[in-house]
Coordinates of N, CA and C in Angstrom, one line a residue:
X21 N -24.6 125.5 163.5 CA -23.4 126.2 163.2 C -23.6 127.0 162.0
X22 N -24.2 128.6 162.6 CA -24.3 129.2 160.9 C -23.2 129.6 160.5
X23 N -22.2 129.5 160.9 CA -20.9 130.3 160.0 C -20.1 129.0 159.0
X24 N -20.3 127.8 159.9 CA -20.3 126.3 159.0 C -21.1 126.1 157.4
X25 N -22.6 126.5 158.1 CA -23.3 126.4 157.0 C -23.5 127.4 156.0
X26 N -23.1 128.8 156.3 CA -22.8 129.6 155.2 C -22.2 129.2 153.6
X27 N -20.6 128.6 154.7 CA -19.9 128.5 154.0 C -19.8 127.1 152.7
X28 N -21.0 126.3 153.8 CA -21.2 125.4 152.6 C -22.4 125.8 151.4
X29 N -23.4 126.2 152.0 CA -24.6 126.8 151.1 C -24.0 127.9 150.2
X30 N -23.0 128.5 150.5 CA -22.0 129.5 149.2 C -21.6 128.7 148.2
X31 N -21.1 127.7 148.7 CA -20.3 126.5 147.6 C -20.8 126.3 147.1
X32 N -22.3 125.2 147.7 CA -23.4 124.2 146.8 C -23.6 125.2 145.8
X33 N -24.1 126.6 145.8 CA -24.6 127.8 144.7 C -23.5 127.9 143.4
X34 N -22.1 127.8 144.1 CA -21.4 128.0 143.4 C -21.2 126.7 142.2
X35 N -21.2 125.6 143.4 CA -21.2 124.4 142.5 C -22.4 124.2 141.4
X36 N -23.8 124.6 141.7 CA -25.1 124.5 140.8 C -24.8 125.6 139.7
X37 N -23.9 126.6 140.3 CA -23.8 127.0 138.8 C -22.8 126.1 137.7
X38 N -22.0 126.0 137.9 CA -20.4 125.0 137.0 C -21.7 124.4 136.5
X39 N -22.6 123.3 137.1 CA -23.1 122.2 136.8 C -24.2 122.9 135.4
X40 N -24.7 123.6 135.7 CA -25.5 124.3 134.8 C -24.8 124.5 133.0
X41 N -23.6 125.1 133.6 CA -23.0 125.7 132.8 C -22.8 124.7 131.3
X42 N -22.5 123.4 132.5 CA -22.3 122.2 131.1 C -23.5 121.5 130.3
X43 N -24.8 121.7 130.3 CA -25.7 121.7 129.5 C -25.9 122.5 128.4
X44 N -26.6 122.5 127.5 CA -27.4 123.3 126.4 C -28.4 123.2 126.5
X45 N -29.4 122.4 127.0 CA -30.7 122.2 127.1 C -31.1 123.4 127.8
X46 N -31.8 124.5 127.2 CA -32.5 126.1 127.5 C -33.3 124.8 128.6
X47 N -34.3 123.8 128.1 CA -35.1 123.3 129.6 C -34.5 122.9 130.6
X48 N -33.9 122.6 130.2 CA -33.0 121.4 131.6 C -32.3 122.9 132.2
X49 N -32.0 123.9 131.9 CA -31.0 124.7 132.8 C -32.1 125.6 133.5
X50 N -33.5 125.9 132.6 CA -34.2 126.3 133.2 C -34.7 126.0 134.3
X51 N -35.2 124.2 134.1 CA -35.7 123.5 135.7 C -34.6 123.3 136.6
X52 N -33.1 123.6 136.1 CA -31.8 123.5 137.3 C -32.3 125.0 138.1
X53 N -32.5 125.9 137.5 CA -32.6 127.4 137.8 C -33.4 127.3 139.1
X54 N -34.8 126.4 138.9 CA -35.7 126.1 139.7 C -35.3 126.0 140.8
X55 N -34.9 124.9 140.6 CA -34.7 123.9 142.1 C -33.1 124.2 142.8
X56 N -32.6 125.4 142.0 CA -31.2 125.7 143.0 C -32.0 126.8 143.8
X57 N -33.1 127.7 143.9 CA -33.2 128.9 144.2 C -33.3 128.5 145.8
X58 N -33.3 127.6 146.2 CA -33.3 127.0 147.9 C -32.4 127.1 148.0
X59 N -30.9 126.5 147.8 CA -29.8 126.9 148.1 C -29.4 128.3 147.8
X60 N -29.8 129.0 147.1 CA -29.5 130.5 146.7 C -30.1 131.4 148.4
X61 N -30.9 130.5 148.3 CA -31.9 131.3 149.6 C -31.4 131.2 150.6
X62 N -31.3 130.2 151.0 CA -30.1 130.3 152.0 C -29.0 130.6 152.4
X63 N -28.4 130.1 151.7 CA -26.6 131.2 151.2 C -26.9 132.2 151.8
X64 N -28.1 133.1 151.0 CA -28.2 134.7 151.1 C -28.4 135.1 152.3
X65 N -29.2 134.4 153.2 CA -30.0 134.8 154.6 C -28.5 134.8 155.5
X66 N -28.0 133.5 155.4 CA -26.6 133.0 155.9 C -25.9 134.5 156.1
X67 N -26.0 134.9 154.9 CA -24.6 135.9 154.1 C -25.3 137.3 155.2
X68 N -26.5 137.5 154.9 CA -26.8 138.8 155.8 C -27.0 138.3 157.5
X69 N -27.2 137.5 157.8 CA -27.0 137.6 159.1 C -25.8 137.5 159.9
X70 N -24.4 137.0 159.0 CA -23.6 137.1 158.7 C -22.8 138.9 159.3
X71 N -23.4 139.6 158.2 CA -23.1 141.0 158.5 C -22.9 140.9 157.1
X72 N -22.8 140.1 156.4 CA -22.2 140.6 154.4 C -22.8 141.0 153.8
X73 N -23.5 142.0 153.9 CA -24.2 142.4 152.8 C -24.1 142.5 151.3
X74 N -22.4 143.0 150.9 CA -22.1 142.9 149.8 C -22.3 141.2 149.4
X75 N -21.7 140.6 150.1 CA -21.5 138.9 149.6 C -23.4 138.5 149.4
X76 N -24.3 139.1 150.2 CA -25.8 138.5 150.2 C -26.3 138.9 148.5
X77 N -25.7 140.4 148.6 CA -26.6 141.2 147.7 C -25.7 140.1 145.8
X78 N -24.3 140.0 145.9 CA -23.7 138.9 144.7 C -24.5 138.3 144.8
X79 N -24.8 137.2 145.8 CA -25.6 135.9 145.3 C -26.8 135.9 144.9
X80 N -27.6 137.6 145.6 CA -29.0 137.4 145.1 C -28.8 137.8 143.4
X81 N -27.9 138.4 143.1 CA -27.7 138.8 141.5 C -27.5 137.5 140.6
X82 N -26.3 136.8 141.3 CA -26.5 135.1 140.6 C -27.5 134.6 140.3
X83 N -28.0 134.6 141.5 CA -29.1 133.7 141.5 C -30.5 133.9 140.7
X84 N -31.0 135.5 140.0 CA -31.5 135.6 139.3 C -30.6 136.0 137.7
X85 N -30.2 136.4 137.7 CA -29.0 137.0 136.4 C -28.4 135.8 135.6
X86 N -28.4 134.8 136.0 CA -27.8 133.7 135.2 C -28.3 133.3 133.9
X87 N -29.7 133.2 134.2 CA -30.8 132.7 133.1 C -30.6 133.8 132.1
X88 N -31.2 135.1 132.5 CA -31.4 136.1 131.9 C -29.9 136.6 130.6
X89 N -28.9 136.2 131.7 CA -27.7 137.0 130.7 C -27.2 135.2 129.4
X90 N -28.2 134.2 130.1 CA -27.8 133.3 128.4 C -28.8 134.0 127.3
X91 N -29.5 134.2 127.8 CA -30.7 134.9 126.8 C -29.5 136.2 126.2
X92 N -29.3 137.2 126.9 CA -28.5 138.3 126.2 C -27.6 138.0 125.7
X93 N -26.9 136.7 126.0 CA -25.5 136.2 125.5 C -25.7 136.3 124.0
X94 N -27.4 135.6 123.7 CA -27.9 135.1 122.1 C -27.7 136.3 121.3
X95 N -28.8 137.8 122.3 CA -29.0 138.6 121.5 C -27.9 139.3 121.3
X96 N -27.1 140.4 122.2 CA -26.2 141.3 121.7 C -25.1 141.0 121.4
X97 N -25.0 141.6 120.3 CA -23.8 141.9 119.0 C -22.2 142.2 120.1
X98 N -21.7 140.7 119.7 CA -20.4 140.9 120.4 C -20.4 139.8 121.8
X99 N -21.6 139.8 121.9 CA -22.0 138.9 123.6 C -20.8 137.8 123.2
X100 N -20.8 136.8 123.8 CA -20.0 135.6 123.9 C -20.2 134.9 125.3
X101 N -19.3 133.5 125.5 CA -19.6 132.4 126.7 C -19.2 133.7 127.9
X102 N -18.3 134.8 128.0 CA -18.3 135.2 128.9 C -19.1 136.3 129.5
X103 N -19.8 136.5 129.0 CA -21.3 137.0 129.6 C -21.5 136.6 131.1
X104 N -21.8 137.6 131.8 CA -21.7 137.1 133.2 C -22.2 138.2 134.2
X105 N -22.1 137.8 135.4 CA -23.0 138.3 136.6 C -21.9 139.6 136.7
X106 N -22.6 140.8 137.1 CA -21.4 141.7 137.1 C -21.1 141.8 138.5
X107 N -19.8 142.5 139.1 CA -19.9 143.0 140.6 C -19.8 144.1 140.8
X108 N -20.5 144.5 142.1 CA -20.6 145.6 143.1 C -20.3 146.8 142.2
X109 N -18.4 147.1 141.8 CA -18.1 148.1 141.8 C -18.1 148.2 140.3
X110 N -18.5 147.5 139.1 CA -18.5 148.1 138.3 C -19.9 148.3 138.1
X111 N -20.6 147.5 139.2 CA -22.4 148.3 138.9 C -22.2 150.2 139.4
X112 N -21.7 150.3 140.9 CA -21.3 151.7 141.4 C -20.9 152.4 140.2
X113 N -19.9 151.6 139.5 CA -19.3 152.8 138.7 C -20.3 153.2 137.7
X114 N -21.2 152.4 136.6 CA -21.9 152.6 135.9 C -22.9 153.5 136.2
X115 N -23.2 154.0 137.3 CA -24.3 154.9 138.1 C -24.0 156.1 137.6
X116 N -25.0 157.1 137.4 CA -24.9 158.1 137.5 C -25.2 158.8 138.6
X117 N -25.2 160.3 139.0 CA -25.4 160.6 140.3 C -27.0 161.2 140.0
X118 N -27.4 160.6 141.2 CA -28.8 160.8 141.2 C -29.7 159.5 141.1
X119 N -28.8 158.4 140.5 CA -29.4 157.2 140.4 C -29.1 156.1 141.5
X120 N -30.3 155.7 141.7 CA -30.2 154.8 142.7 C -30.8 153.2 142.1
X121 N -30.3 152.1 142.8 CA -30.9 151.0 142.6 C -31.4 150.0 143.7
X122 N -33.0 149.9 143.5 CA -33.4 149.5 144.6 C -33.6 147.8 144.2
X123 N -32.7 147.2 145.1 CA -32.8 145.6 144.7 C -33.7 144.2 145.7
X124 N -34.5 143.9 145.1 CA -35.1 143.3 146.2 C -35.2 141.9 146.5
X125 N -35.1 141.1 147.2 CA -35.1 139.3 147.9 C -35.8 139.1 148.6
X126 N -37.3 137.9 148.0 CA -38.2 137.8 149.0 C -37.3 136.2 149.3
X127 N -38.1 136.0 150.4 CA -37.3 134.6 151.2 C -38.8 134.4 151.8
X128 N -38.7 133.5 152.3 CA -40.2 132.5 153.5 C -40.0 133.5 155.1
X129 N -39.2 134.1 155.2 CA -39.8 134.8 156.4 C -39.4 135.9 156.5
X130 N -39.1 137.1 155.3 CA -38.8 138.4 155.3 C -38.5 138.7 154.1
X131 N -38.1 139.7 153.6 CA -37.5 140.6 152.2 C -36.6 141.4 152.7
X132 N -35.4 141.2 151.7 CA -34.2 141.6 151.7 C -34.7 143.0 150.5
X133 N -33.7 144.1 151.3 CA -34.0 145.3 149.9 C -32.3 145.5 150.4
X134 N -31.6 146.2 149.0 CA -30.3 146.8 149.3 C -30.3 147.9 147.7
X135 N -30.0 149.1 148.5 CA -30.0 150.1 147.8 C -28.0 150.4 147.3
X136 N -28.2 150.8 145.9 CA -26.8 151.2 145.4 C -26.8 152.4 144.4
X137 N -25.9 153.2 145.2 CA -25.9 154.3 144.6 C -24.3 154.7 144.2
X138 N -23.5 155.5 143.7 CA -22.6 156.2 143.4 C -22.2 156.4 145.1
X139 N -22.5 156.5 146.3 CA -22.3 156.4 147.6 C -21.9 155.4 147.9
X140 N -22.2 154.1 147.5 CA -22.1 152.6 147.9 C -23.6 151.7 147.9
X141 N -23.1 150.8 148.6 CA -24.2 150.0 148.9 C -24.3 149.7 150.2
X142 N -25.8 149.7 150.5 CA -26.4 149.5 152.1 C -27.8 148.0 151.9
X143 N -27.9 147.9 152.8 CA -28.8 146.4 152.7 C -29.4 146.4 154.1
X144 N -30.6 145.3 154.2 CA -31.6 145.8 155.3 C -32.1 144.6 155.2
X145 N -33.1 144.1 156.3 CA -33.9 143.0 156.5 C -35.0 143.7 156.9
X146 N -36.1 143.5 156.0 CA -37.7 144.0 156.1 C -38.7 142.7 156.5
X147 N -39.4 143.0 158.0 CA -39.7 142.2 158.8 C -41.3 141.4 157.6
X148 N -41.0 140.9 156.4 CA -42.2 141.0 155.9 C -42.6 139.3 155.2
X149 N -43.1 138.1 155.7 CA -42.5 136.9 154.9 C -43.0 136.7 153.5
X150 N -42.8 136.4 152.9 CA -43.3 136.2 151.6 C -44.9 135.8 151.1
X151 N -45.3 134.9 152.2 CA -46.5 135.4 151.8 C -47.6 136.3 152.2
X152 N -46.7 136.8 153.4 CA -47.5 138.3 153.7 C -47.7 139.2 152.1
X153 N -46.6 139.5 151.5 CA -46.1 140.4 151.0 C -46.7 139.7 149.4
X154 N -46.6 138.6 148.7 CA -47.5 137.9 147.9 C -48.9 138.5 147.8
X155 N -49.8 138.6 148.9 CA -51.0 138.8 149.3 C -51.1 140.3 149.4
X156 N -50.3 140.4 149.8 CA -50.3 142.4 149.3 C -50.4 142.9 148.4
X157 N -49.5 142.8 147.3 CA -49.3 142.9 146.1 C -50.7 142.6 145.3
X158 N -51.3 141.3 145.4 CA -52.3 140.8 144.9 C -53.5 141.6 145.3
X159 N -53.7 142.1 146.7 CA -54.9 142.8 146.8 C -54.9 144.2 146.3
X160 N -53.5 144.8 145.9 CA -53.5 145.6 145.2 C -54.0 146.1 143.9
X161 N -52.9 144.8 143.3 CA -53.5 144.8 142.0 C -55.0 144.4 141.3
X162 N -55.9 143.6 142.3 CA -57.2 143.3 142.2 C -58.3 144.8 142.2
X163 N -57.3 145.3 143.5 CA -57.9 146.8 143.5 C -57.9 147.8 142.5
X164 N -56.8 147.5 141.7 CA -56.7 148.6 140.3 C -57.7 148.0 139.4
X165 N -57.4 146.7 139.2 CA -58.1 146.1 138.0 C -59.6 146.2 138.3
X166 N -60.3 146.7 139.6 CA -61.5 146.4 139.6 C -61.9 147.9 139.9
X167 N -61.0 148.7 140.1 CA -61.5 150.5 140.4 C -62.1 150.7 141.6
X168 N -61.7 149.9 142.5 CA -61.8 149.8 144.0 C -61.6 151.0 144.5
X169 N -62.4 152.2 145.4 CA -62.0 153.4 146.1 C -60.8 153.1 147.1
X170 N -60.6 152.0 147.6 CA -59.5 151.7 148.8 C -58.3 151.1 147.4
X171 N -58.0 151.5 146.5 CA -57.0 151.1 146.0 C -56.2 151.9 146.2
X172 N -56.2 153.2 146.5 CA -54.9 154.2 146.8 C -54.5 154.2 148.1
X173 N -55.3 153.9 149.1 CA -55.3 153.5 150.8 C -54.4 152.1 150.5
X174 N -54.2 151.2 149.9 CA -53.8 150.0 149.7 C -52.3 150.1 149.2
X175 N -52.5 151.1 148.3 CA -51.3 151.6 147.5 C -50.7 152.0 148.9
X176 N -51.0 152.9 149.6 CA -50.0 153.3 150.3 C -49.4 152.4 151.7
X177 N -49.9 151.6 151.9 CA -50.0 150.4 153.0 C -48.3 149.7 152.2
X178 N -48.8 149.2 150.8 CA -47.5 148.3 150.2 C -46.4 149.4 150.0
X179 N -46.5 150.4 149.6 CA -45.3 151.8 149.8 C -44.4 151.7 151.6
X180 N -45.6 151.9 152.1 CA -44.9 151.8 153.6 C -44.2 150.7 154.0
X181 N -44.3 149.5 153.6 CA -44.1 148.4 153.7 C -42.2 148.3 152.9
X182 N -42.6 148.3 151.5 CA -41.0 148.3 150.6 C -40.4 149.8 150.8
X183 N -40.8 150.7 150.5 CA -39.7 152.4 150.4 C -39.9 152.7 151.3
X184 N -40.9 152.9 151.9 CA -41.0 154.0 153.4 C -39.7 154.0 153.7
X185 N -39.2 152.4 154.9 CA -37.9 152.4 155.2 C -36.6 152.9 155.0
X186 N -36.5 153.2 153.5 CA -35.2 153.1 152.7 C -35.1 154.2 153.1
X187 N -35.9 155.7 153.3 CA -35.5 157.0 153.1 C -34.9 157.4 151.7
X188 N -35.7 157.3 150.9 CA -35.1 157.6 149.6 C -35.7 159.0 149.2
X189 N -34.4 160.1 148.8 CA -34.1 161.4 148.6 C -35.0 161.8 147.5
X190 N -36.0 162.3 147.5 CA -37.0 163.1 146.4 C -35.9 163.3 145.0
X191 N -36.8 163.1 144.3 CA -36.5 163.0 142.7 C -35.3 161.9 142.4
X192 N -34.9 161.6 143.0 CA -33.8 160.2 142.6 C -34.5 159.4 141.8
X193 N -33.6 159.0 140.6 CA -34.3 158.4 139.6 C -33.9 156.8 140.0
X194 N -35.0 156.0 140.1 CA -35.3 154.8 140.6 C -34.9 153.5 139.5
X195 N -34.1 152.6 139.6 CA -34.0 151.6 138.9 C -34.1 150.7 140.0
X196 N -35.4 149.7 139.8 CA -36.3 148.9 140.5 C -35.7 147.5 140.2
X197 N -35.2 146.8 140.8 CA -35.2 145.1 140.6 C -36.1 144.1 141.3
X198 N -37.1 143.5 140.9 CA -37.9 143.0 141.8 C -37.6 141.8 141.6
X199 N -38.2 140.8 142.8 CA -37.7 139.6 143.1 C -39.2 139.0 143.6
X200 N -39.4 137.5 142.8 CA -40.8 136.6 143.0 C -42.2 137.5 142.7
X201 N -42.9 137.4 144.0 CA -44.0 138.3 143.4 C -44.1 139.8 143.1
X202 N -43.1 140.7 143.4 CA -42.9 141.8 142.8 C -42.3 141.8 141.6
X203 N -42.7 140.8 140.7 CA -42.4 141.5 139.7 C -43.7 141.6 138.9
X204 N -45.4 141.3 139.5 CA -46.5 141.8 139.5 C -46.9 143.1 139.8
X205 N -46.2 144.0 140.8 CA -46.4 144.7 141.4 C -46.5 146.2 140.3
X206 N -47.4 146.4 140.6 CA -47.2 148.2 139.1 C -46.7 149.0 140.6
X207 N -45.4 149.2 140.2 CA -44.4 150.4 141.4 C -44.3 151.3 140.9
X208 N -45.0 151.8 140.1 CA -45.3 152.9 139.6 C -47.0 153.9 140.0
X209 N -47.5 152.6 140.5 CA -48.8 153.0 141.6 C -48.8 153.5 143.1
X210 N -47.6 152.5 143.5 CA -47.6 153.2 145.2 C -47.6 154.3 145.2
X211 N -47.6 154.9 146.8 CA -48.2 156.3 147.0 C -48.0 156.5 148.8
X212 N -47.4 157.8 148.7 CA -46.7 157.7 150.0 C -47.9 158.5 150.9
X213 N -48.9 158.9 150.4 CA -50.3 159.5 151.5 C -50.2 161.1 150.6
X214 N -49.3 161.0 150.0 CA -49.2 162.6 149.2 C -49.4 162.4 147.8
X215 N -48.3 161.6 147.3 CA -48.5 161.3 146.0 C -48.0 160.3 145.5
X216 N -48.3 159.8 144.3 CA -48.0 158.5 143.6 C -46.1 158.6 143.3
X217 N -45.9 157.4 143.6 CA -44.3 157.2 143.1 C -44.1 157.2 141.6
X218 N -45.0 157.7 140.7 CA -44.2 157.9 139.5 C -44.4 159.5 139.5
X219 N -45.1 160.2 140.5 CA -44.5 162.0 140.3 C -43.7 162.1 141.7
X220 N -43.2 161.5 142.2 CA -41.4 161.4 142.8 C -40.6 160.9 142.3
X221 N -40.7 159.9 141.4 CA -39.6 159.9 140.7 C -39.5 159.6 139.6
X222 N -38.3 159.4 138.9 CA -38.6 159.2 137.8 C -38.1 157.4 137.6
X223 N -38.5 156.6 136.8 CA -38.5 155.1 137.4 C -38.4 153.9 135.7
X224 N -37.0 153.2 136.5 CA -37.4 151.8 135.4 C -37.2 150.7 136.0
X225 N -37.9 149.6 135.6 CA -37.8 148.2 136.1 C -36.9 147.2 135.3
X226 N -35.9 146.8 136.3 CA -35.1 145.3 135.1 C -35.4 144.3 136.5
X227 N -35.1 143.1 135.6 CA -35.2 141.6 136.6 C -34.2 141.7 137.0
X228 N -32.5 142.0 136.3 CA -31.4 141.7 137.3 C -30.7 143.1 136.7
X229 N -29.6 143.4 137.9 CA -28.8 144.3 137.4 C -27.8 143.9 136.9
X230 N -27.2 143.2 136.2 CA -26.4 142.5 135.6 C -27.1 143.0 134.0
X231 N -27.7 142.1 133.8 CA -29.0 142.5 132.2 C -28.8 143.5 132.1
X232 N -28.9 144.7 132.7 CA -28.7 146.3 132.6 C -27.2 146.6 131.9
X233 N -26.4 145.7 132.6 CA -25.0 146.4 131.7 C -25.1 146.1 130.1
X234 N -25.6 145.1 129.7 CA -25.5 144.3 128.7 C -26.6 145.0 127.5
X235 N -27.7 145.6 128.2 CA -28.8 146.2 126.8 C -28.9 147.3 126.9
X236 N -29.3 147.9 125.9 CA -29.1 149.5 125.1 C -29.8 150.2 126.5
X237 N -29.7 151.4 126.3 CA -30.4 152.6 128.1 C -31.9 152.2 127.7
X238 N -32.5 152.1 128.7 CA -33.9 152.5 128.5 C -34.5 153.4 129.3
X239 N -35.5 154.5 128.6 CA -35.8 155.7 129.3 C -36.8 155.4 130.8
X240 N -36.1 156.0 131.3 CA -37.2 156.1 132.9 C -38.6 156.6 132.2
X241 N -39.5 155.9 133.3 CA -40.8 156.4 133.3 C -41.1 157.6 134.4
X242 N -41.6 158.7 133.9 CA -41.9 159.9 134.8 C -42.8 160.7 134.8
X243 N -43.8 161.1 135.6 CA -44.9 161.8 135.6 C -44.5 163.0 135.9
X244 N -44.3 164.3 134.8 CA -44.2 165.4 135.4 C -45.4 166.3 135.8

């Protein structure tokens, strides 16, 4: 009964966060962090097969943003207990036009990507399981570190794989959220068979889009 179990794997997330909440131990909330990301996981898969995209793409932002925004809570001037996961439409509003945000959810038997622009938000199920896409990444990066001739042939394999799909509009300036092993990934190497994705776009990486509301701009990276 997946519309049953949605609705409870929504809750449990909801409930692991409250429970969180009442500690101070940075360790103990960290290893809570751990061991809720199975319930998070599920929720989310629930939520897009569902048809919710919007509801999948909240929980994947909980589910990493929580940790990160106690940390910002410490640093910026003014933060306080209400520091929090942001939604949907004040992320849209925050956008400029031209900017896009490509957000990504690996799971055990595919990767979620959902792109948000000043247009809205769209979401997608990429046929890829996590440790296909683990091992990609890695042969990649083995291939830079070692000056491998098939490192740009490689590069373009893991491009096809995450952006190909999306259709994403030349020069759109890219703010990247990667999820588990992409956040190894230099996405600033892929390479569409023409050229490298840092002279199409111009590009920055955060772990959650939440974080983003809360710290100073930081300049895109761009190869002119």
């Amino acid at each position: 009964d997946k519309a049953a179990a949605r609705v409870r794997y929504v809750e449990a997330a909801k409930q692991s966060e409250a429970i969180r909440a009442r500690f101070r131990s940075e360790e103990f909330k960290t290893g809570l962090f751990g061991d809720v990301q199975k319930i998070f996981g599920q929720a989310i898969a629930l939520s897009m097969d569902a048809g919710d995209i919007e509801g999948a793409w909240a929980l994947s932002e909980r589910s990493r943003a929580r940790a990160l925004l106690d940390i910002v809570r410490d640093r910026v001037t003014g933060a306080d207990e209400q520091v929090a996961a942001v939604g949907l439409k004040e992320v849209i509003a925050a956008l400029r036009k031209g900017e896009t945000i490509v957000q990504f959810h690996s799971l055990d038997d595919r990767l979620l990507v959902w792109t948000l622009s000043v247009n809205g938000l769209q979401g997608r199920s990429l046929q890829l399981p996590r440790s296909e896409l683990d091992a990609a990444v890695e042969g990649l990066r083995q291939a830079i570190f070692e000056r491998r001739r098939n490192a740009v042939e490689l590069a373009a394999g893991v491009y096809d794989k995450l952006l190909g799909p999306l259709g994403l509009a030349a020069d759109e300036r890219l703010i990247i959220v990667p999820h588990g092993g992409l956040h190894y990934l230099p996405f600033a190497a892929l390479h569409d068979g023409k050229r490298f994705l840092l002279e199409q776009h111009a590009i920055r990486v955060s772990a959650s889009t939440s974080a983003l509301q809360y710290l100073h701009p930081v300049s895109y990276t761009h190869l002119t």
